[in-house]
Amino acid sequence: MSFFSKYIFFPALACSLLFGSCTSSAKISKKENQHYLINSNTVDSSAFYTILPYKKKMDATMNEVIGKTDIALTKDQPEGVLGDFVCDLLLISCKKYIGKDSVLLNGVLLNNGGLRTSLPKGEITAGKIFELMPFDNELAFVELTGDKTQEMMDYLAVKGGMPVAGIRMEIENMKAKNVFINGVPFDKNKHYYFISSDYLINGGDKMDFFKNPVKTVFLKKLIRDVIIEYCKNETKNGHTLSAQTDGRISVAK
Amino acid sequence: MFGTAAVMGGLELFPNGEALAKKGVSKLTVLYTNDTHSRIDPFPTNDPKFPDQGGFARRAAAIKKIRSEEEQVLLLDAGDIFQGTPYFNMYEGELEYKLMSAMGYDCVTIGNHDFDLGMENIIKQKPYASFDFVNANYGLEDTPLSKVVKPYKIYYKGGIKIGVFGVGIELAGLVPDKLCKNVQFFNPVVAANDIAKTLKQEEKCDVVICLSHLGYKSEGNKPNDIILGEQTGNIDLIIGGHTHTFLELPTEKADLNKKMVHITQVGWAGIWLGRYDIYLSKNNNVKTNTSASIQLMERNRY
């Protein structure tokens, strides 16, 4: 540890300089403040040996290679290959958790802030997916009115795009236009069904269109677990982990 | 504001407890962390921001060394012990509490991320924690935390009586409702003022310390540590958290009684260990260096 700043304070003196006199409660006569930078090679051996079995087990899990990417998957706006990858795999993988309503599912919406790191080109470990999605966000299935869905599209346009699946739209002057859902032009008189995270549906990132939905079902399934499961399956089937942008959200020319 | 600030290199102004006791002075060493966020291991050596910094086993060694040099040590944390590495995902905070107990933490407050696996998880991990939990502005009567979290705790170190209490940030919008069900939020400034008054005036604590997870700064007019310092009385030290602010020097504010309160915070992830030494005198007769009210001492690695 190194000791890099020290601050010393004499309350009695400062107090008398500033305010004339001190009350009798001023028993503290001197204070010092300093910080240690924790960077030395001195470790407490007892703490080290407490950590060791936890670390070994964790490393074994986290270092497991669960797939391989052929390109780096990174975030971007209005559309990024990482967002496409995650949303597309959720659209495919979630149906089995939704049950009979799964036929209704139209799309997926996440937030850029929720994707915490990129996936590099090459081997992907489970630990990398924990870095991508460290929070224990669960999947939620939500039914929205056409009006609320319109608000979602407007939100996407104002924000300059978010990770989605099942949706195609153009952004013009921060407004949504040419919106297609599952290849069909958006119809304000219809209800739409989306997968998102419990965090967003419960008010995260000010996605107000999720307030008072027609129906919400929390699927009790961690998004991270679904991603890991998908990667393992793809690998088992001899596939690399891949995605490419398809212009689902674009800026109108 | 305080005139000259002198830089003094290597001068030993502060004798240890034994030497002080002979002069009727007692010394308390407060060590503290905040927002350690499950960073059990040091950051990797190639980390762009904090290469090879932090780590619980190193912190334990640093604390042990200080304990070997000082008689009266109080070890505190201002919340967000949980969340941030797979250690938490896999072990749910068990290892964090275990290591902090071994380091001899006396008291912690609860941060918003300590709710991340629900209040039941704090109860589940409690057997690994030999330290106390304080918060004075959450109504916890109808929650699992009611038996575990107290508004304040009083500690005796040598002849010194120290009151420690906690305040926490509004959880709505930060923590999903289901994870903090039935937690009532009360104004932290009002709660802090009440508790500090009780501790100083009724309990006659020599030192009153607030563990705050409000943040150094806040959006809009939400309460933060600066507001807390200015709008309360009877607090000697605010150890803050939440905003991951690295404060090289404590922020000084005049409180409601025009008495100085210090606000400190040591970033996050256990990269810094904070230390605050308080010297108390029974007769208020300690010799002080009269040339300056504040002195800054810079030392490099020792």
Coordinates of C-alpha atoms in Angstrom, one line a residue:
Chain A
M1 CA 0.0 0.0 0.0
S2 CA 1.2 3.5 -0.6
F3 CA 0.2 6.4 1.3
F4 CA -0.2 9.4 -0.9
S5 CA -2.1 12.2 0.7
K6 CA -2.4 13.4 4.2
Y7 CA -4.7 16.1 5.5
I8 CA -4.5 17.5 9.0
F9 CA -7.1 19.6 10.7
F10 CA -7.2 21.3 14.0
P11 CA -10.9 21.9 14.8
A12 CA -10.4 23.8 18.0
L13 CA -8.2 26.4 16.3
A14 CA -10.2 26.6 13.1
C15 CA -13.3 26.9 15.1
S16 CA -12.0 29.8 17.1
L17 CA -10.6 31.6 14.1
L18 CA -13.9 31.3 12.3
F19 CA -16.6 31.6 14.9
G20 CA -15.0 33.2 17.9
S21 CA -15.4 30.5 20.5
C22 CA -16.1 26.8 20.7
T23 CA -18.7 25.1 22.7
S24 CA -17.6 22.6 25.3
S25 CA -18.6 19.7 23.1
A26 CA -15.5 20.3 20.9
K27 CA -13.4 17.7 22.5
I28 CA -11.9 16.6 19.3
S29 CA -8.6 18.4 19.1
K30 CA -7.1 17.2 15.9
K31 CA -8.1 15.2 12.8
E32 CA -6.1 13.7 10.0
N33 CA -7.3 12.2 6.8
Q34 CA -5.3 10.1 4.4
H35 CA -5.8 7.3 1.9
Y36 CA -3.8 4.2 1.1
L37 CA -3.7 3.0 -2.5
I38 CA -4.1 -0.7 -2.3
N39 CA -1.5 -1.9 -4.8
S40 CA 1.3 -3.6 -2.9
N41 CA 2.3 -7.2 -3.2
T42 CA 1.7 -7.8 0.5
V43 CA -1.3 -10.0 0.8
D44 CA -2.8 -11.4 4.0
S45 CA -2.2 -15.1 3.7
S46 CA -5.3 -16.0 5.7
A47 CA -7.5 -13.9 3.4
F48 CA -5.7 -15.4 0.4
Y49 CA -6.4 -18.9 1.5
T50 CA -10.1 -18.0 2.2
I51 CA -10.5 -16.8 -1.3
L52 CA -8.6 -19.6 -3.0
P53 CA -11.3 -22.3 -3.2
Y54 CA -14.0 -19.8 -4.2
K55 CA -11.7 -18.5 -6.9
K56 CA -10.8 -21.9 -8.3
K57 CA -14.4 -22.9 -8.6
M58 CA -15.3 -19.6 -10.1
D59 CA -12.5 -19.6 -12.6
A60 CA -13.4 -23.1 -13.7
T61 CA -16.9 -21.9 -14.5
M62 CA -15.9 -18.5 -15.9
N63 CA -13.0 -19.8 -18.0
E64 CA -15.2 -22.4 -19.8
V65 CA -15.2 -21.6 -23.5
I66 CA -18.8 -21.7 -24.6
G67 CA -18.4 -20.6 -28.2
K68 CA -16.4 -18.9 -30.8
T69 CA -17.2 -15.7 -32.8
D70 CA -15.9 -15.1 -36.3
I71 CA -16.1 -11.3 -35.9
A72 CA -16.0 -8.9 -32.9
L73 CA -19.5 -8.2 -31.8
T74 CA -19.8 -4.6 -30.7
K75 CA -22.4 -2.0 -29.8
D76 CA -23.4 0.7 -32.1
Q77 CA -26.3 3.1 -33.0
P78 CA -28.7 3.2 -34.7
E79 CA -27.9 -0.5 -35.0
G80 CA -25.0 -2.7 -33.7
V81 CA -24.1 -6.2 -34.4
L82 CA -23.9 -7.1 -30.7
G83 CA -27.5 -5.8 -30.1
D84 CA -28.7 -7.7 -33.1
F85 CA -27.0 -10.9 -31.9
V86 CA -28.4 -10.7 -28.4
C87 CA -31.9 -9.7 -29.5
D88 CA -32.1 -12.2 -32.3
L89 CA -31.1 -15.1 -30.0
L90 CA -33.6 -14.0 -27.4
L91 CA -36.4 -13.9 -30.0
I92 CA -35.6 -17.5 -30.9
S93 CA -34.8 -18.8 -27.4
C94 CA -37.5 -17.2 -25.4
K95 CA -40.5 -18.9 -27.0
K96 CA -40.1 -22.1 -24.9
Y97 CA -40.4 -20.0 -21.7
I98 CA -43.5 -18.1 -22.8
G99 CA -45.8 -21.0 -23.3
K100 CA -48.9 -20.9 -25.4
D101 CA -48.6 -17.1 -26.0
S102 CA -45.3 -17.6 -27.7
V103 CA -47.0 -17.6 -31.1
L104 CA -47.9 -14.0 -30.4
L105 CA -44.3 -12.8 -29.8
N106 CA -43.4 -9.9 -32.2
G107 CA -40.1 -8.7 -31.1
V108 CA -37.4 -7.9 -28.5
L109 CA -36.2 -4.6 -27.0
L110 CA -33.2 -4.1 -24.8
N111 CA -31.2 -1.0 -23.9
N112 CA -27.7 -0.1 -25.0
G113 CA -26.7 0.6 -21.5
G114 CA -27.5 -3.0 -20.4
L115 CA -24.9 -4.5 -22.8
R116 CA -21.9 -3.8 -20.6
T117 CA -19.0 -5.0 -22.9
S118 CA -18.2 -6.2 -26.4
L119 CA -17.6 -9.8 -27.4
P120 CA -14.2 -10.0 -29.0
K121 CA -13.4 -12.1 -32.1
G122 CA -12.4 -15.6 -31.1
E123 CA -13.2 -17.8 -28.1
I124 CA -15.9 -16.6 -25.8
T125 CA -15.9 -17.7 -22.2
A126 CA -18.9 -17.8 -19.8
G127 CA -17.1 -15.1 -17.8
K128 CA -17.3 -12.8 -20.9
I129 CA -21.1 -13.2 -20.9
F130 CA -21.1 -12.3 -17.2
E131 CA -19.2 -9.1 -18.2
L132 CA -21.7 -8.5 -21.0
M133 CA -24.6 -8.9 -18.6
P134 CA -23.5 -8.7 -15.0
F135 CA -26.9 -7.8 -13.6
D136 CA -29.4 -10.4 -12.8
N137 CA -32.0 -9.1 -15.2
E138 CA -34.8 -11.5 -16.0
L139 CA -36.9 -11.9 -19.1
A140 CA -40.3 -10.4 -19.2
F141 CA -43.1 -10.8 -21.8
V142 CA -45.3 -7.8 -22.3
E143 CA -48.4 -7.0 -24.3
L144 CA -48.7 -3.4 -25.4
T145 CA -51.5 -1.5 -27.1
G146 CA -50.8 0.1 -30.6
D147 CA -50.5 3.5 -29.0
K148 CA -47.9 2.3 -26.5
T149 CA -46.1 0.5 -29.3
Q150 CA -46.1 3.8 -31.2
E151 CA -44.5 5.4 -28.1
M152 CA -41.8 2.7 -28.2
M153 CA -41.0 3.5 -31.8
D154 CA -40.8 7.2 -31.0
Y155 CA -38.5 6.5 -28.0
L156 CA -36.2 4.4 -30.3
A157 CA -36.1 7.3 -32.7
V158 CA -35.4 9.9 -30.1
K159 CA -32.7 7.7 -28.5
G160 CA -31.1 7.1 -31.9
G161 CA -31.8 3.4 -31.8
M162 CA -31.6 0.6 -29.3
P163 CA -31.0 -3.2 -29.6
V164 CA -34.1 -4.7 -31.1
A165 CA -35.4 -7.8 -33.0
G166 CA -38.5 -8.1 -35.0
I167 CA -38.7 -4.4 -35.7
R168 CA -37.6 -2.4 -38.8
M169 CA -37.8 1.4 -38.9
E170 CA -36.2 4.5 -40.2
I171 CA -35.4 7.5 -38.1
E172 CA -36.0 10.9 -39.6
N173 CA -35.4 14.1 -37.5
M174 CA -35.8 12.0 -34.4
K175 CA -39.1 10.5 -35.5
A176 CA -39.9 7.0 -36.5
K177 CA -41.1 6.3 -40.0
N178 CA -41.7 3.2 -42.2
V179 CA -42.1 1.0 -39.2
F180 CA -42.5 -2.7 -39.9
I181 CA -43.1 -5.3 -37.3
N182 CA -42.4 -8.9 -38.4
G183 CA -42.3 -7.6 -42.0
V184 CA -45.8 -6.2 -41.8
P185 CA -46.4 -2.4 -41.7
F186 CA -47.1 -1.2 -38.1
D187 CA -50.8 -1.0 -37.3
K188 CA -51.7 1.3 -34.5
N189 CA -55.0 -0.6 -33.9
K190 CA -53.3 -3.8 -33.1
H191 CA -51.7 -5.1 -29.9
Y192 CA -48.1 -6.1 -30.0
Y193 CA -46.1 -8.6 -27.8
F194 CA -42.4 -8.0 -26.8
I195 CA -39.7 -9.6 -24.8
S196 CA -37.6 -7.2 -22.7
S197 CA -35.9 -7.2 -19.3
D198 CA -37.7 -6.9 -16.0
Y199 CA -35.4 -3.9 -15.3
L200 CA -36.8 -2.0 -18.3
I201 CA -40.4 -3.0 -17.8
N202 CA -40.2 -1.9 -14.2
G203 CA -39.2 1.7 -15.2
G204 CA -35.5 1.4 -16.0
D205 CA -34.1 3.8 -18.6
K206 CA -37.4 5.8 -18.5
M207 CA -39.1 3.5 -21.0
D208 CA -42.5 5.0 -20.0
F209 CA -44.3 3.1 -22.7
F210 CA -43.9 0.0 -20.6
K211 CA -46.0 1.6 -17.8
N212 CA -49.5 0.1 -17.3
P213 CA -49.1 -2.6 -20.1
V214 CA -52.1 -4.7 -21.1
K215 CA -50.3 -7.7 -19.7
T216 CA -46.9 -8.6 -18.3
V217 CA -45.5 -12.0 -17.6
F218 CA -42.2 -12.3 -15.8
L219 CA -40.5 -15.4 -17.1
K220 CA -38.2 -16.1 -14.1
K221 CA -35.3 -16.7 -16.4
L222 CA -32.1 -14.7 -16.4
I223 CA -31.2 -13.1 -19.7
R224 CA -27.5 -14.0 -19.1
D225 CA -28.4 -17.7 -18.6
V226 CA -30.4 -17.7 -21.9
I227 CA -27.4 -16.2 -23.7
I228 CA -25.0 -18.8 -22.3
E229 CA -27.4 -21.6 -23.1
Y230 CA -27.7 -20.4 -26.7
C231 CA -23.9 -20.1 -27.2
K232 CA -23.4 -23.6 -25.8
N233 CA -26.1 -25.0 -28.2
E234 CA -24.7 -23.3 -31.2
T235 CA -21.2 -24.6 -30.4
K236 CA -22.6 -28.1 -29.9
N237 CA -24.2 -27.9 -33.3
G238 CA -20.9 -26.8 -34.9
H239 CA -21.9 -23.2 -35.5
T240 CA -19.8 -20.1 -34.8
L241 CA -21.4 -17.2 -33.0
S242 CA -22.2 -14.7 -35.6
A243 CA -24.4 -11.8 -36.6
Q244 CA -24.4 -9.0 -39.2
T245 CA -26.4 -5.8 -39.2
D246 CA -29.4 -5.8 -41.6
G247 CA -30.5 -2.2 -41.4
R248 CA -33.3 -2.9 -39.0
I249 CA -33.0 0.6 -37.6
S250 CA -31.5 3.1 -40.0
V251 CA -31.3 6.8 -40.4
A252 CA -33.5 7.9 -43.3
K253 CA -31.5 9.3 -46.2
Chain B
M1 CA -10.7 30.0 3.8
F2 CA -8.2 28.7 6.4
G3 CA -5.2 30.7 5.3
T4 CA -2.0 28.9 4.6
A5 CA -1.7 25.3 3.8
A6 CA 1.7 24.0 4.6
V7 CA 3.3 21.1 2.9
M8 CA 5.3 19.1 5.4
G9 CA 7.4 16.2 4.3
G10 CA 8.1 13.3 6.6
L11 CA 7.7 15.3 9.9
E12 CA 6.3 13.0 12.6
L13 CA 3.7 15.2 14.2
F14 CA 1.5 12.4 15.4
P15 CA 2.8 10.2 18.1
N16 CA 1.2 6.8 18.7
G17 CA -1.5 6.1 21.3
E18 CA 0.8 5.2 24.1
A19 CA 2.8 8.4 24.0
L20 CA -0.5 10.4 23.7
A21 CA -2.1 8.7 26.7
K22 CA 0.6 10.1 28.9
K23 CA -0.5 13.5 27.9
G24 CA -4.2 12.9 28.5
V25 CA -4.9 12.5 24.8
S26 CA -6.6 9.6 23.2
K27 CA -6.5 8.7 19.5
L28 CA -9.0 6.9 17.3
T29 CA -8.1 5.6 13.9
V30 CA -11.1 5.2 11.6
L31 CA -10.5 3.1 8.5
Y32 CA -13.1 2.9 5.8
T33 CA -14.2 1.7 2.4
N34 CA -17.2 2.2 0.2
D35 CA -18.7 0.6 -2.9
T36 CA -16.3 -2.3 -2.9
H37 CA -18.6 -4.1 -5.3
S38 CA -17.5 -7.7 -4.9
R39 CA -14.0 -6.8 -6.2
I40 CA -12.3 -9.7 -4.4
D41 CA -9.4 -9.9 -6.8
P42 CA -7.2 -6.9 -7.7
F43 CA -8.0 -5.4 -11.2
P44 CA -5.9 -7.1 -13.9
T45 CA -2.5 -5.7 -14.7
N46 CA -3.8 -4.6 -18.1
D47 CA -6.7 -2.7 -16.7
P48 CA -6.7 0.8 -18.4
K49 CA -7.9 2.6 -15.2
F50 CA -6.8 0.7 -12.2
P51 CA -4.0 -1.7 -13.2
D52 CA -3.1 -4.2 -10.5
Q53 CA -5.0 -2.2 -7.9
G54 CA -7.4 -3.2 -5.1
G55 CA -8.0 -6.7 -3.8
F56 CA -9.4 -7.9 -0.6
A57 CA -6.3 -9.9 0.6
R58 CA -4.1 -6.8 0.1
R59 CA -6.6 -4.7 1.9
A60 CA -6.6 -7.2 4.8
A61 CA -2.8 -6.9 4.9
A62 CA -2.9 -3.1 5.0
I63 CA -5.5 -3.2 7.8
K64 CA -3.4 -5.7 9.8
K65 CA -0.4 -3.5 9.5
I66 CA -2.3 -0.4 10.7
R67 CA -3.8 -2.4 13.6
S68 CA -0.2 -3.4 14.6
E69 CA 0.6 0.3 14.8
E70 CA -2.6 1.7 16.4
E71 CA -4.4 0.7 19.4
Q72 CA -8.0 2.0 18.7
V73 CA -9.1 1.2 15.2
L74 CA -12.7 1.4 13.9
L75 CA -13.3 -0.2 10.5
L76 CA -16.4 0.9 8.5
D77 CA -18.0 0.6 5.1
A78 CA -20.5 2.9 3.4
G79 CA -22.4 0.3 1.4
D80 CA -22.6 -1.5 -2.0
I81 CA -20.5 -4.4 -0.8
F82 CA -22.4 -6.5 -3.3
Q83 CA -22.5 -6.8 -7.1
G84 CA -19.9 -6.3 -9.8
T85 CA -18.0 -9.5 -10.4
P86 CA -18.9 -13.2 -10.9
Y87 CA -17.9 -13.8 -7.2
F88 CA -21.3 -12.2 -6.4
N89 CA -23.2 -14.0 -9.1
M90 CA -21.8 -17.3 -7.9
Y91 CA -21.6 -16.9 -4.2
E92 CA -24.2 -14.2 -3.5
G93 CA -22.0 -12.1 -1.2
E94 CA -20.9 -14.9 1.2
L95 CA -17.2 -14.4 0.5
E96 CA -17.4 -10.6 0.8
Y97 CA -18.9 -10.9 4.2
K98 CA -16.5 -13.6 5.3
L99 CA -13.5 -11.6 4.4
M100 CA -14.8 -8.4 5.8
S101 CA -15.5 -10.2 9.1
A102 CA -11.9 -11.5 9.2
M103 CA -10.6 -8.0 8.6
G104 CA -12.6 -7.0 11.6
Y105 CA -15.1 -4.6 10.1
D106 CA -17.2 -3.1 12.9
C107 CA -20.1 -1.6 11.0
V108 CA -21.5 -1.1 7.5
T109 CA -24.5 0.6 5.9
I110 CA -26.6 -0.9 3.1
G111 CA -26.3 0.5 -0.4
N112 CA -28.8 0.1 -3.2
H113 CA -26.8 -2.8 -4.8
D114 CA -26.8 -4.7 -1.5
F115 CA -30.5 -5.3 -2.4
D116 CA -29.6 -6.9 -5.7
L117 CA -30.6 -10.4 -4.7
G118 CA -33.3 -9.2 -2.4
M119 CA -33.4 -8.6 1.4
E120 CA -33.7 -12.3 2.0
N121 CA -30.2 -12.7 0.5
I122 CA -28.7 -10.2 3.1
I123 CA -30.3 -12.4 5.8
K124 CA -29.0 -15.5 4.1
Q125 CA -25.4 -14.1 4.1
K126 CA -25.7 -12.6 7.6
P127 CA -24.2 -15.6 9.3
Y128 CA -20.9 -14.8 7.5
A129 CA -21.0 -11.2 8.8
S130 CA -19.7 -10.5 12.3
F131 CA -20.2 -6.8 11.8
D132 CA -23.2 -4.5 12.4
F133 CA -25.6 -3.0 9.8
V134 CA -26.9 0.5 10.3
N135 CA -29.5 2.6 8.5
A136 CA -31.7 5.3 10.0
N137 CA -33.9 6.4 7.2
Y138 CA -35.4 3.2 5.8
G139 CA -38.6 2.0 7.5
L140 CA -37.8 -1.7 7.7
E141 CA -40.5 -2.9 10.2
D142 CA -42.3 -5.0 7.6
T143 CA -39.2 -6.4 5.9
P144 CA -36.8 -9.2 6.7
L145 CA -34.1 -6.7 7.5
S146 CA -36.0 -5.4 10.6
K147 CA -34.0 -7.6 13.0
V148 CA -30.6 -7.1 11.3
V149 CA -30.4 -3.4 10.5
K150 CA -30.4 -0.9 13.4
P151 CA -30.6 2.9 13.1
Y152 CA -27.3 3.3 14.9
K153 CA -24.6 1.4 17.0
I154 CA -22.4 2.7 19.7
Y155 CA -18.8 1.5 20.0
Y156 CA -16.3 1.9 22.8
K157 CA -12.6 2.0 21.7
G158 CA -10.3 2.6 24.6
G159 CA -12.1 5.3 26.5
I160 CA -13.7 6.8 23.4
K161 CA -17.4 6.4 22.8
I162 CA -18.3 6.5 19.1
G163 CA -21.8 6.6 17.6
V164 CA -22.2 5.3 14.1
F165 CA -25.4 5.6 12.0
G166 CA -26.3 5.1 8.4
V167 CA -28.4 6.8 5.7
G168 CA -29.4 5.4 2.4
I169 CA -30.5 6.6 -1.0
E170 CA -34.1 6.5 -2.2
L171 CA -34.5 3.1 -3.7
A172 CA -37.5 3.7 -6.1
G173 CA -36.2 3.7 -9.7
L174 CA -32.8 2.3 -8.5
V175 CA -33.8 -1.0 -7.1
P176 CA -36.7 -3.1 -8.6
D177 CA -39.7 -2.9 -6.3
K178 CA -39.9 -6.6 -5.6
L179 CA -36.3 -6.5 -4.2
C180 CA -37.1 -3.8 -1.7
K181 CA -40.7 -4.6 -0.9
N182 CA -42.2 -2.7 2.0
V183 CA -39.1 -0.6 2.6
Q184 CA -40.3 2.9 3.5
F185 CA -38.1 5.8 2.6
F186 CA -37.7 8.7 5.0
N187 CA -35.9 12.0 4.4
P188 CA -32.2 11.1 5.2
V189 CA -31.3 14.7 6.3
V190 CA -34.1 14.7 8.9
A191 CA -33.3 11.2 10.1
A192 CA -29.6 12.0 10.3
N193 CA -30.1 15.2 12.2
D194 CA -32.3 13.4 14.8
I195 CA -30.0 10.5 15.3
A196 CA -26.9 12.6 15.5
K197 CA -28.5 14.8 18.1
T198 CA -29.4 11.7 20.1
L199 CA -25.9 10.3 19.8
K200 CA -24.1 13.5 20.7
Q201 CA -26.4 15.0 23.3
E202 CA -28.2 12.2 24.9
E203 CA -25.8 9.3 24.5
K204 CA -22.9 11.7 24.9
C205 CA -20.8 10.1 22.2
D206 CA -17.3 11.7 21.8
V207 CA -17.4 11.1 18.1
V208 CA -20.4 10.8 15.7
I209 CA -19.9 9.2 12.3
C210 CA -22.4 9.0 9.5
L211 CA -22.1 6.2 6.9
S212 CA -23.9 7.6 3.9
H213 CA -24.9 5.9 0.7
L214 CA -26.6 9.1 -0.7
G215 CA -23.7 10.1 -3.0
Y216 CA -21.4 13.1 -3.0
K217 CA -23.5 14.8 -5.6
S218 CA -27.0 14.1 -6.8
E219 CA -29.4 15.0 -9.6
G220 CA -31.9 17.8 -9.0
N221 CA -32.4 18.6 -5.4
K222 CA -32.1 15.1 -4.1
P223 CA -30.2 14.8 -0.8
N224 CA -26.4 14.2 -1.0
D225 CA -23.5 14.3 1.4
I226 CA -22.9 18.0 0.9
I227 CA -26.6 18.8 1.7
L228 CA -26.4 16.3 4.6
G229 CA -23.3 18.0 6.0
E230 CA -24.8 21.5 5.8
Q231 CA -28.3 20.8 7.0
T232 CA -27.5 18.7 10.1
G233 CA -25.7 19.1 13.4
N234 CA -23.7 17.0 15.7
I235 CA -22.0 14.9 13.0
D236 CA -18.2 14.8 13.0
L237 CA -17.5 12.8 9.9
I238 CA -19.6 11.7 6.9
I239 CA -18.1 8.6 5.1
G240 CA -19.9 8.6 1.8
G241 CA -20.5 6.2 -1.1
H242 CA -22.7 5.6 -4.1
T243 CA -21.1 8.1 -6.5
H244 CA -17.7 6.3 -6.6
T245 CA -16.0 9.6 -5.8
F246 CA -12.3 9.6 -5.1
L247 CA -11.9 12.5 -2.7
E248 CA -8.2 13.1 -2.1
L249 CA -9.0 15.7 0.6
P250 CA -12.1 15.7 2.7
T251 CA -14.7 18.3 1.9
E252 CA -15.4 20.7 4.7
K253 CA -18.8 22.1 5.4
A254 CA -20.1 24.3 8.2
D255 CA -23.0 22.4 9.7
L256 CA -26.2 23.9 11.3
N257 CA -24.3 24.7 14.4
K258 CA -21.5 26.4 12.4
K259 CA -19.3 23.5 13.3
M260 CA -17.0 21.9 10.7
V261 CA -18.1 18.5 9.4
H262 CA -15.9 16.5 7.1
I263 CA -17.1 14.5 4.1
T264 CA -14.9 11.8 2.7
Q265 CA -15.3 9.0 0.1
V266 CA -12.7 6.6 -1.3
G267 CA -13.9 5.9 -4.9
W268 CA -14.9 2.3 -5.3
A269 CA -13.7 -1.3 -5.7
G270 CA -11.4 -1.2 -2.7
I271 CA -8.8 0.7 -4.6
W272 CA -8.2 3.1 -1.7
L273 CA -8.5 2.4 2.0
G274 CA -9.5 5.6 3.8
R275 CA -8.0 6.6 7.1
Y276 CA -9.2 9.3 9.5
D277 CA -7.4 9.8 12.8
I278 CA -9.2 11.7 15.5
Y279 CA -7.4 13.0 18.6
L280 CA -9.4 13.6 21.7
S281 CA -8.5 15.5 24.8
K282 CA -10.3 15.5 28.1
N283 CA -9.2 19.0 28.9
N284 CA -9.2 20.4 25.4
N285 CA -5.6 21.3 26.0
V286 CA -3.7 19.7 23.2
K287 CA -0.7 21.5 21.8
T288 CA -1.3 22.2 18.2
N289 CA 0.8 23.7 15.6
T290 CA -0.4 27.2 15.5
S291 CA 1.2 28.3 12.2
A292 CA -1.6 26.9 10.1
S293 CA -5.0 25.4 10.6
I294 CA -4.7 22.9 7.7
Q295 CA -1.5 21.2 6.8
L296 CA -1.1 18.9 3.8
M297 CA 1.5 16.3 4.0
E298 CA 2.6 14.5 0.9
R299 CA 4.5 11.3 1.3
N300 CA 5.2 8.7 -1.3
R301 CA 5.2 4.9 -0.9
Y302 CA 6.4 3.5 2.3

